[in-house]
XYZ file of C-alpha atoms in Angstrom:
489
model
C -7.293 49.453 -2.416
C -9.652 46.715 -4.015
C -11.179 44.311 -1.622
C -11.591 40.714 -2.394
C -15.406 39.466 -3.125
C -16.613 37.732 -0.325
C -17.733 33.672 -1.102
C -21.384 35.250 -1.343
C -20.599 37.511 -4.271
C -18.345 35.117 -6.076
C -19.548 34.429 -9.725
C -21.326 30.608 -10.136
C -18.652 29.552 -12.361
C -15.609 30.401 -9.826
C -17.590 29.175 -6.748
C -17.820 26.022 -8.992
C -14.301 25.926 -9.262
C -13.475 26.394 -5.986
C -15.724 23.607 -4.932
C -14.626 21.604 -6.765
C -10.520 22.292 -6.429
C -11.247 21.760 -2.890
C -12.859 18.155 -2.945
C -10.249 16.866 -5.036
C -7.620 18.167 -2.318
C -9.388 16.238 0.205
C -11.880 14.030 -0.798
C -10.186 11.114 1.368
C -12.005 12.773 4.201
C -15.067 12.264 2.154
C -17.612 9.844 4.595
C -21.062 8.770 3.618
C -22.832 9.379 6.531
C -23.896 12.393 8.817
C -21.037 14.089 10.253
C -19.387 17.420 10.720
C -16.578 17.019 8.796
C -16.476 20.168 6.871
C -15.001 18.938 3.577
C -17.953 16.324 3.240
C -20.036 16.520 0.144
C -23.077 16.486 2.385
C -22.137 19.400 4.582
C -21.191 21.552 1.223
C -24.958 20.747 0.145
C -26.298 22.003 3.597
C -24.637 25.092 3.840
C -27.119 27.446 2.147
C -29.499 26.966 -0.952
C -27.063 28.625 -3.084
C -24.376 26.249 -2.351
C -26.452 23.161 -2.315
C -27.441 24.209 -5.896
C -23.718 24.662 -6.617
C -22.752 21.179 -4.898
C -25.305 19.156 -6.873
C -24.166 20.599 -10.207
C -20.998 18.838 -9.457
C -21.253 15.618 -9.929
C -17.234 14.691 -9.221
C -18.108 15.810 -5.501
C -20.783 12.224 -5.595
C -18.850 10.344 -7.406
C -16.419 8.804 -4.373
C -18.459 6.691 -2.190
C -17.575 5.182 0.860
C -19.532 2.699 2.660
C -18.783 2.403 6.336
C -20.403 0.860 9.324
C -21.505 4.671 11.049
C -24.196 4.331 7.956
C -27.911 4.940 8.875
C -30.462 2.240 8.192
C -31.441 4.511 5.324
C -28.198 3.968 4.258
C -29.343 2.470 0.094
C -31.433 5.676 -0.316
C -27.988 7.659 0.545
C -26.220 4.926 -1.993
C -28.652 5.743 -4.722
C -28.679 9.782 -4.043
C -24.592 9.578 -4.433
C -25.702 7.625 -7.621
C -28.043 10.106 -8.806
C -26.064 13.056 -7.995
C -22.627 11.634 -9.792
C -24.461 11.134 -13.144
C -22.352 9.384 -15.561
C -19.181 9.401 -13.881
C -16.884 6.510 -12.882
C -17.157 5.831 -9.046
C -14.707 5.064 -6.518
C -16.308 2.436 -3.955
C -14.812 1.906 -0.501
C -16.614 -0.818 1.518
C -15.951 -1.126 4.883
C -18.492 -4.250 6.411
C -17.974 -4.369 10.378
C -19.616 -3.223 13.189
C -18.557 0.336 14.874
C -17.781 -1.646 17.774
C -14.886 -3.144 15.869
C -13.758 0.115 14.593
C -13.260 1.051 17.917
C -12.384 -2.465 20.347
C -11.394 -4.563 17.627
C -12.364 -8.298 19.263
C -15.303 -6.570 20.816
C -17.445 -7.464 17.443
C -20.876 -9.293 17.702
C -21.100 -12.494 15.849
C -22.272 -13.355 12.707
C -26.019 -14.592 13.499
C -25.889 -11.105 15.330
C -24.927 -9.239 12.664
C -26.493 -11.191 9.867
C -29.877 -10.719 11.546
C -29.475 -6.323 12.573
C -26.769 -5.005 10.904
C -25.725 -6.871 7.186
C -29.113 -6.361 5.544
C -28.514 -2.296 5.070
C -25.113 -3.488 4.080
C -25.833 -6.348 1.401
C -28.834 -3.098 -0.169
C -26.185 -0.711 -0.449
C -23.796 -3.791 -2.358
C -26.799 -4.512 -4.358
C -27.303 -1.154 -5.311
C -23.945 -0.328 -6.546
C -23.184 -3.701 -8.768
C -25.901 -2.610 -10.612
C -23.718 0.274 -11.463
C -20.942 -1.441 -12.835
C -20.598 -0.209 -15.971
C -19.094 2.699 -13.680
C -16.649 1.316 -11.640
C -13.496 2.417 -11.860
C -11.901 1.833 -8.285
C -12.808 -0.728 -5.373
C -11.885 -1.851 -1.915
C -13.631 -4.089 0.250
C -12.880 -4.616 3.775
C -15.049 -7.431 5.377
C -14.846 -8.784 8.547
C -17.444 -11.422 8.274
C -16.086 -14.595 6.075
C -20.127 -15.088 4.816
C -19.910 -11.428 3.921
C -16.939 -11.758 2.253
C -18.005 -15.074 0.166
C -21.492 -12.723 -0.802
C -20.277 -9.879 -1.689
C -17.551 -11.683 -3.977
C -20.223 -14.207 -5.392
C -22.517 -11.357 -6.467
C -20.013 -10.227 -8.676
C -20.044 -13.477 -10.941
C -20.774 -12.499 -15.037
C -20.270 -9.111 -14.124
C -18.809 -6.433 -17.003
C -17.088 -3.883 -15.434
C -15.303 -1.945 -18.450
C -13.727 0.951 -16.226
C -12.663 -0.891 -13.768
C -8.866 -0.613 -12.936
C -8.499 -0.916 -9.305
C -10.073 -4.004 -7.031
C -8.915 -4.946 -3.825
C -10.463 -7.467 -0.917
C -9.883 -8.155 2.389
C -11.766 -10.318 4.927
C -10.976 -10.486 8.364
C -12.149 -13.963 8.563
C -10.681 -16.994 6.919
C -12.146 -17.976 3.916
C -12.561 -21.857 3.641
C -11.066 -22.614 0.099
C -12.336 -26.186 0.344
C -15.620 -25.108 0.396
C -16.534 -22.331 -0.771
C -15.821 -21.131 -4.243
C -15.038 -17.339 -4.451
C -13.058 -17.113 -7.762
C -13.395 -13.987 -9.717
C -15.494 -14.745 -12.251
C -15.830 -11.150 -13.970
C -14.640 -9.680 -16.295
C -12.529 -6.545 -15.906
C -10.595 -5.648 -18.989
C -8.735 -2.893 -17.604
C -7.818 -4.025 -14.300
C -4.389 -3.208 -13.762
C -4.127 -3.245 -9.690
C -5.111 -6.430 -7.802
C -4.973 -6.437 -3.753
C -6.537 -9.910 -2.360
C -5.821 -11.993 1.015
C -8.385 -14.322 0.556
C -6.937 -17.435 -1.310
C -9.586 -18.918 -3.100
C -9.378 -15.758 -5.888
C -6.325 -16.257 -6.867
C -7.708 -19.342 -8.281
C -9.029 -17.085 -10.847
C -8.647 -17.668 -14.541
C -5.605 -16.394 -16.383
C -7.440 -14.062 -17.940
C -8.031 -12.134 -14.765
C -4.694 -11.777 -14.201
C -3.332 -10.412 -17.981
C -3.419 -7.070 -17.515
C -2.290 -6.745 -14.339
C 0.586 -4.337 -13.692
C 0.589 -4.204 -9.742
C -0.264 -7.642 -7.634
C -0.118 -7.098 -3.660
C -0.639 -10.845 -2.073
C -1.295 -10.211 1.432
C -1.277 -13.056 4.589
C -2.004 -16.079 2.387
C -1.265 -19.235 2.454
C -0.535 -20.680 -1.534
C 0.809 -23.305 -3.232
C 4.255 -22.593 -4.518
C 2.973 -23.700 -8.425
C -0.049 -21.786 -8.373
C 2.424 -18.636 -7.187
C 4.366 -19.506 -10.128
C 1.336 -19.833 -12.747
C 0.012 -16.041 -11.577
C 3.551 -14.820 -11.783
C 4.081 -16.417 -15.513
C 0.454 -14.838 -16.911
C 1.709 -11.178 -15.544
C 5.068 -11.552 -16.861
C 4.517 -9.165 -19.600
C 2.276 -6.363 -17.727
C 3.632 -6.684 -14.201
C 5.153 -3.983 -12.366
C 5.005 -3.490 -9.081
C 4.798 -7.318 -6.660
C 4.197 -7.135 -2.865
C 3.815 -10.314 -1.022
C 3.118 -9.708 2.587
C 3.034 -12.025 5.078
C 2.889 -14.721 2.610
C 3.157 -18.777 3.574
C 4.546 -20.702 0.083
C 3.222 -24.026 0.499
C 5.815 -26.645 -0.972
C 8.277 -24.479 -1.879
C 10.569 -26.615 -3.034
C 8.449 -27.422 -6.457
C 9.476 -24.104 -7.388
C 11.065 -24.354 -10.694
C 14.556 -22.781 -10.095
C 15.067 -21.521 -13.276
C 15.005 -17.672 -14.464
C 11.834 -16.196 -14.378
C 11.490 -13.343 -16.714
C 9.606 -10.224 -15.702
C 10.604 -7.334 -18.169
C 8.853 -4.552 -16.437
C 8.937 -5.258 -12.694
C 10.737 -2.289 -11.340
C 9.423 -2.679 -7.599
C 9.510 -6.088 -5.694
C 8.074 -6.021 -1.518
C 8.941 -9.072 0.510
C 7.916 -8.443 3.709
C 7.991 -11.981 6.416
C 7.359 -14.420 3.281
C 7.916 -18.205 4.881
C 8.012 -21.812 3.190
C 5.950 -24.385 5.171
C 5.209 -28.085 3.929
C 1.489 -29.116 3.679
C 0.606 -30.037 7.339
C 1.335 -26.103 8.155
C 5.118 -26.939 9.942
C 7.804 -24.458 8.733
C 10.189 -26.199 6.208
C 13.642 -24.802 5.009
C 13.942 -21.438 3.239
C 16.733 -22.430 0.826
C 14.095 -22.967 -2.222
C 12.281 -19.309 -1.667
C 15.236 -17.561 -1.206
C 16.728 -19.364 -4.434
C 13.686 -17.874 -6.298
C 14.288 -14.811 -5.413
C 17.467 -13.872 -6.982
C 16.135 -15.748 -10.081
C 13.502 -13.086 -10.045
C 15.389 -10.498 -9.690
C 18.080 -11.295 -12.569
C 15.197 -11.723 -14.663
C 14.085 -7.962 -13.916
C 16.072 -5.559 -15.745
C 13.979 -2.590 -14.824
C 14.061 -3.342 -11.065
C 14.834 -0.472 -9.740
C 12.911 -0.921 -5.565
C 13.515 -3.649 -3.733
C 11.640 -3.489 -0.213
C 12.485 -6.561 2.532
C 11.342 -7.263 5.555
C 12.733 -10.171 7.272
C 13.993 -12.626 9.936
C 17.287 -13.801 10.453
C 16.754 -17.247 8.740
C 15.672 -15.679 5.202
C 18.285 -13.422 5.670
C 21.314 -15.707 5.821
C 19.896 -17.660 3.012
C 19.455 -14.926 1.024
C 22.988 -13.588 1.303
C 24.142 -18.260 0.525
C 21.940 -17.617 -2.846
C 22.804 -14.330 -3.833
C 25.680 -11.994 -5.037
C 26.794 -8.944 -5.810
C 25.680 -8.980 -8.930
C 21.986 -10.412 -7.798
C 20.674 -7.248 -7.549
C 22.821 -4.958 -9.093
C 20.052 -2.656 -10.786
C 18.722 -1.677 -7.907
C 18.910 1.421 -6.817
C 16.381 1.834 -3.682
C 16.056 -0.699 -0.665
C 14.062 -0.335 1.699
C 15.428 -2.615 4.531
C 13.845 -3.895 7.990
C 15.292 -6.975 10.105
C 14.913 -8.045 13.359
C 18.363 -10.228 12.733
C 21.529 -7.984 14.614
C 24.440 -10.062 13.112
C 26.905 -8.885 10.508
C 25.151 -11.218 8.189
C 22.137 -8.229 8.262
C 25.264 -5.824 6.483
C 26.302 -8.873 4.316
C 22.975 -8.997 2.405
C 23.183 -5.320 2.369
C 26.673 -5.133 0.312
C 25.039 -7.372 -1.977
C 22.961 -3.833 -3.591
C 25.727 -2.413 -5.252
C 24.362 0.230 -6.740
C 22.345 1.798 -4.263
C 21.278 5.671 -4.967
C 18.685 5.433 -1.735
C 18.997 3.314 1.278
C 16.089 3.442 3.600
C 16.622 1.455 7.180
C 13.460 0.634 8.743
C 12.536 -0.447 12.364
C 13.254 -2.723 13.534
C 16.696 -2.284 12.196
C 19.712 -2.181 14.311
C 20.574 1.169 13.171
C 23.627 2.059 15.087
C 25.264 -1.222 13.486
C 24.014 -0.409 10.270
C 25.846 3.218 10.108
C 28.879 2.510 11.488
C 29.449 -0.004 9.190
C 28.706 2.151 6.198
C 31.080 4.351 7.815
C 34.077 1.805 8.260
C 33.523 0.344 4.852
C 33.372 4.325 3.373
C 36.822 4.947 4.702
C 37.833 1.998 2.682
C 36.057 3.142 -0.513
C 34.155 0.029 -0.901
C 30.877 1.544 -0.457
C 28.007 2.755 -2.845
C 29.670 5.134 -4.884
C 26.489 6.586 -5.662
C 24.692 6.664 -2.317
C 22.894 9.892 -1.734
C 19.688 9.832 -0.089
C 19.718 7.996 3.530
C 16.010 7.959 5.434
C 16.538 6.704 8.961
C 13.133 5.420 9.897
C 14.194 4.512 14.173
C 16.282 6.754 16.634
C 19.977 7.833 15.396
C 22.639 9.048 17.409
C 23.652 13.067 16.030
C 27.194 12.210 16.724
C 26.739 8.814 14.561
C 25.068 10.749 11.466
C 28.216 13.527 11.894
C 30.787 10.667 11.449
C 28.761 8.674 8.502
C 28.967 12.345 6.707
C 31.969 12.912 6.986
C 33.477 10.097 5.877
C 31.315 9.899 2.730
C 32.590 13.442 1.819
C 35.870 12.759 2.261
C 35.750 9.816 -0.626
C 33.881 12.527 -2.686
C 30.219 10.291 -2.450
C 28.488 12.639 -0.127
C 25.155 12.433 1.384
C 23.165 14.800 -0.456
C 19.479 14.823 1.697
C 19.285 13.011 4.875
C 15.600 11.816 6.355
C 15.244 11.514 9.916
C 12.543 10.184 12.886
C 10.999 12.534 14.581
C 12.910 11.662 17.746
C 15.852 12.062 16.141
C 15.461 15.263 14.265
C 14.331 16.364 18.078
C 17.279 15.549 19.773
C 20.011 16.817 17.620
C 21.658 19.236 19.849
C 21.903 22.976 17.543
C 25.776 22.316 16.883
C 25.084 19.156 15.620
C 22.108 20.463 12.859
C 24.881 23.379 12.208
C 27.976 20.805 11.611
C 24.888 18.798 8.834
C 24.252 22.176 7.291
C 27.904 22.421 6.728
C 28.011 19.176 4.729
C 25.220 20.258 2.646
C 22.611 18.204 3.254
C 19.510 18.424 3.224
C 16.931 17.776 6.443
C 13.686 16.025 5.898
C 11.632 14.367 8.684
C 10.636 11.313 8.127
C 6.752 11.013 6.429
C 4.223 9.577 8.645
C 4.501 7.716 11.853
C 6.290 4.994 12.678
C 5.038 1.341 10.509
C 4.023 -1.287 12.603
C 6.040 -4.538 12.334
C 3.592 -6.409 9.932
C 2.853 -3.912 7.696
C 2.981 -4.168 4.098
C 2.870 -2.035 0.554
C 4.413 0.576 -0.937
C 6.726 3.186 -0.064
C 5.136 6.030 -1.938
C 4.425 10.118 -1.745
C 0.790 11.223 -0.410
C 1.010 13.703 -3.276
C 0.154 13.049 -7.229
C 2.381 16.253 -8.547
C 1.366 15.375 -12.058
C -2.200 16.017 -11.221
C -1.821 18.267 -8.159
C -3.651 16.158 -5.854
C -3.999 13.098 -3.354
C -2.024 9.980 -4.749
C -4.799 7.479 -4.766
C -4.578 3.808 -4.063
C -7.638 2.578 -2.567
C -5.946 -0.017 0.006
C -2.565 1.587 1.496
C -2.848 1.891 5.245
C -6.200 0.457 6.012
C -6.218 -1.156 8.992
C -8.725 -3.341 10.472
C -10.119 -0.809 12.615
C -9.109 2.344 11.627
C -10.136 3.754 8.483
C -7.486 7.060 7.802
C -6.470 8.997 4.814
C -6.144 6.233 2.362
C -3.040 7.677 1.116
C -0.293 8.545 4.013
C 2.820 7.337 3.290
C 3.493 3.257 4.605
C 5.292 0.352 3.715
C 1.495 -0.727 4.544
């Protein structure tokens, strides 16, 4: 019998590989500071002079740095080792400028003059340190909770060249004054295709910033409805993927109701998007929820629609819609707080659904039985068969929606269920949804708080056999988690 070769006998090139396979696998755990997390960079250099020799001829393992407030006050000599050590490569920056109070109390922060004076100085040398690095960015998310911090770090990027860079996302915790300060992009980023911002003033950016964009994510901002419209018209040809989150249209009625064109949109969010008029008081919703059927008819690859809304965008969405409004769609992913039939109205108005996902806080009970009652009658999405049930479900509920889709021949081919759910279906129940032949998956994740906002998307990249990615999804203010669980966040 041949025995394995323990790690210390493995060849350099295979110990290489194996290094390196595992970073990739979980390099969202990566952290630049002291710690004991045993998938850090740092702790694979520490290990033994053998592997430290190994880890620093990797540059891929330096080459994702993360810059969070648990950082040393040596923390620009750590910057410029992760520098060093990457070599060439394009860098992945994660900038995370608050206190570890905040991380942990959020409220409990210290002030500005505080922080300005002990903390942001180790902060503002790391910044410094990596713009002049530019040339190798490639992906970047800041998360600031100062508004001065913010307007810095965003100034210091003015002329900047960044010719890699593809993803750049901000957030400030802080309002930005738009009236005075100026923090419009002002670099240039040829290949920027993903944009995340909630800070107003950059989306007064040139046009030019916006060309190549093929995923915007606006996010707890308050803009004017023509300036929406101007960003929307220069990505009209690139766009993609649109989230607006949280979003206040100021003067919505200017919107031009006219089609909009967007030939490549294929996923639109809309998650607690209000009109108010210019004094900040809420004004009717009839002109937003005009626009959005516009949209949508001017989006034949639409394929996602994700909504998240109150009872008064709802029923003016169904008075400005119909069924043939969004008839290429073939996802929703749905979450209301409204609990009148108006709620199943809207959601007869997606024809030709192939995956319905209900999301808290969703009245689900109401929600299945009337996809039950309207099955019977064979009025129902004829091509219906994925059904992810994101709040608590009743076992007897799920047996009678199943059944009645089988017995129009549309049957539910994979059903994905809560946690709570999957744990209180009784073993005769689970046996009678075997017998229908569908398929069981829990539901990713935990449950998505109310205010949330993003995409719906796998943790896993099975083209590349590793993490999906995207620097911003489920980053909260004060806890900073695997940047790529599955949210609507």
């Amino acid at each position: 019998m041949a025995y394995l070769a323990t790690i210390h006998d493995l060849p350099e090139d295979i110990l290489l590989k194996v290094m390196d396979a595992s970073h990739v696998h979980r390099f969202p755990h990566c952290r630049l500071y002291n710690s004991s997390t045993p998938d850090s960079p740092v702790t694979l250099a520490q290990v033994c002079r053998r592997w430290r020799q190994s880890a620093l001829a990797l540059p891929s393992l330096w080459s994702c740095i993360h810059v969070t407030p648990e950082l040393s006050s040596g923390c620009d000599d750590m910057v410029d080792a992760y520098l060093s050590r990457s070599g060439y490569l394009p860098l992945t920056i994660v900038f995370i400028c608050h206190t570890t109070a905040f991380k942990e109390h959020p409220g409990w922060d210290v002030g500005w003059e505080e922080f300005e004076s002990t903390i942001w100085p180790r902060f503002k040398r790391s910044w410094d340190h990596l713009v002049l690095q530019q040339s190798r960015w490639k992906h970047c998310a800041i998360y600031s909770l100062y508004a001065e911090a913010s307007v810095y770090l965003i100034q210091s990027l003015d002329r900047a060249i960044f010719p890699q860079l593809e993803h750049f996302g901000v957030t400030s915790y802080s309002e930005v004054d738009e009236d005075t300060t100026d923090c419009t992009l002002k670099f240039f980023a040829p290949a920027l295709t993903h944009f995340r911002t909630d800070i107003v003033p950059t989306l007064h950016s040139s046009s030019e910033f916006f060309q190549n964009l093929t995923e915007l994510k606006l996010s707890k901002v308050t803009i004017e409805a023509g300036l929406l419209a101007r960003i929307l018209a220069s990505v009209s040809s690139t766009l993609t993927v649109l989230v607006l989150a949280e979003v206040l249209v100021v003067r919505p009625h200017t919107i031009t109701l006219t089609p909009m064109t967007i030939r490549r949109l294929r996923y639109i969010a809309l998650c607690m998007v209000h009109g108010v008029d210019p004094a900040g008081s809420p004004v009717v919703q009839i002109s937003i929820t005009s626009f959005v059927p516009l949209l949508c008819q001017g989006s034949p690859e639409l394929r996602t629609f994700h909504l998240s809304c109150d009872g008064e965008f709802l029923m003016n969405l169904c008075n400005s819609s119909t069924k043939s409004t969004f008839k290429q769609v073939e996802r929703l992913e749905y979450a209301t707080t409204h609990r009148e039939r108006s709620a199943w109205v809207l959601l007869t108005r997606f024809t030709s659904l192939r995956e319905l996902y209900l999301l808290q806080p969703i009245d689900i009970s109401f929600v299945l039985d009337q996809i039950t009652r309207e099955s019977y009658s064979m009025a129902s999405w004829r091509h219906l068969h994925t059904l992810a049930i994101q709040g608590e479900a009743k076992g007897s509920t799920l047996l009678k929606l199943l059944q009645a889709r089988a017995r129009i021949g549309c049957p539910i081919r994979k059903l994905v269920l809560g946690q709570e759910t999957l744990s209180r279906l009784t073993p005769s129940v689970r046996d009678s949804i075997q017998g229908f032949g569908v398929e069981v998956m829990p539901y990713p994740g935990q449950p998505v708080p109310p205010d949330s906002s993003g995409l719906t998307i796998l943790a896993w990249d099975t083209d590349r056999d590793r993490p999906a990615f995207v620097p911003w999804n489920n980053t909260y203010l004060w806890d900073f988690e695997d940047q790529f669980k599955n949210n609507i966040g």
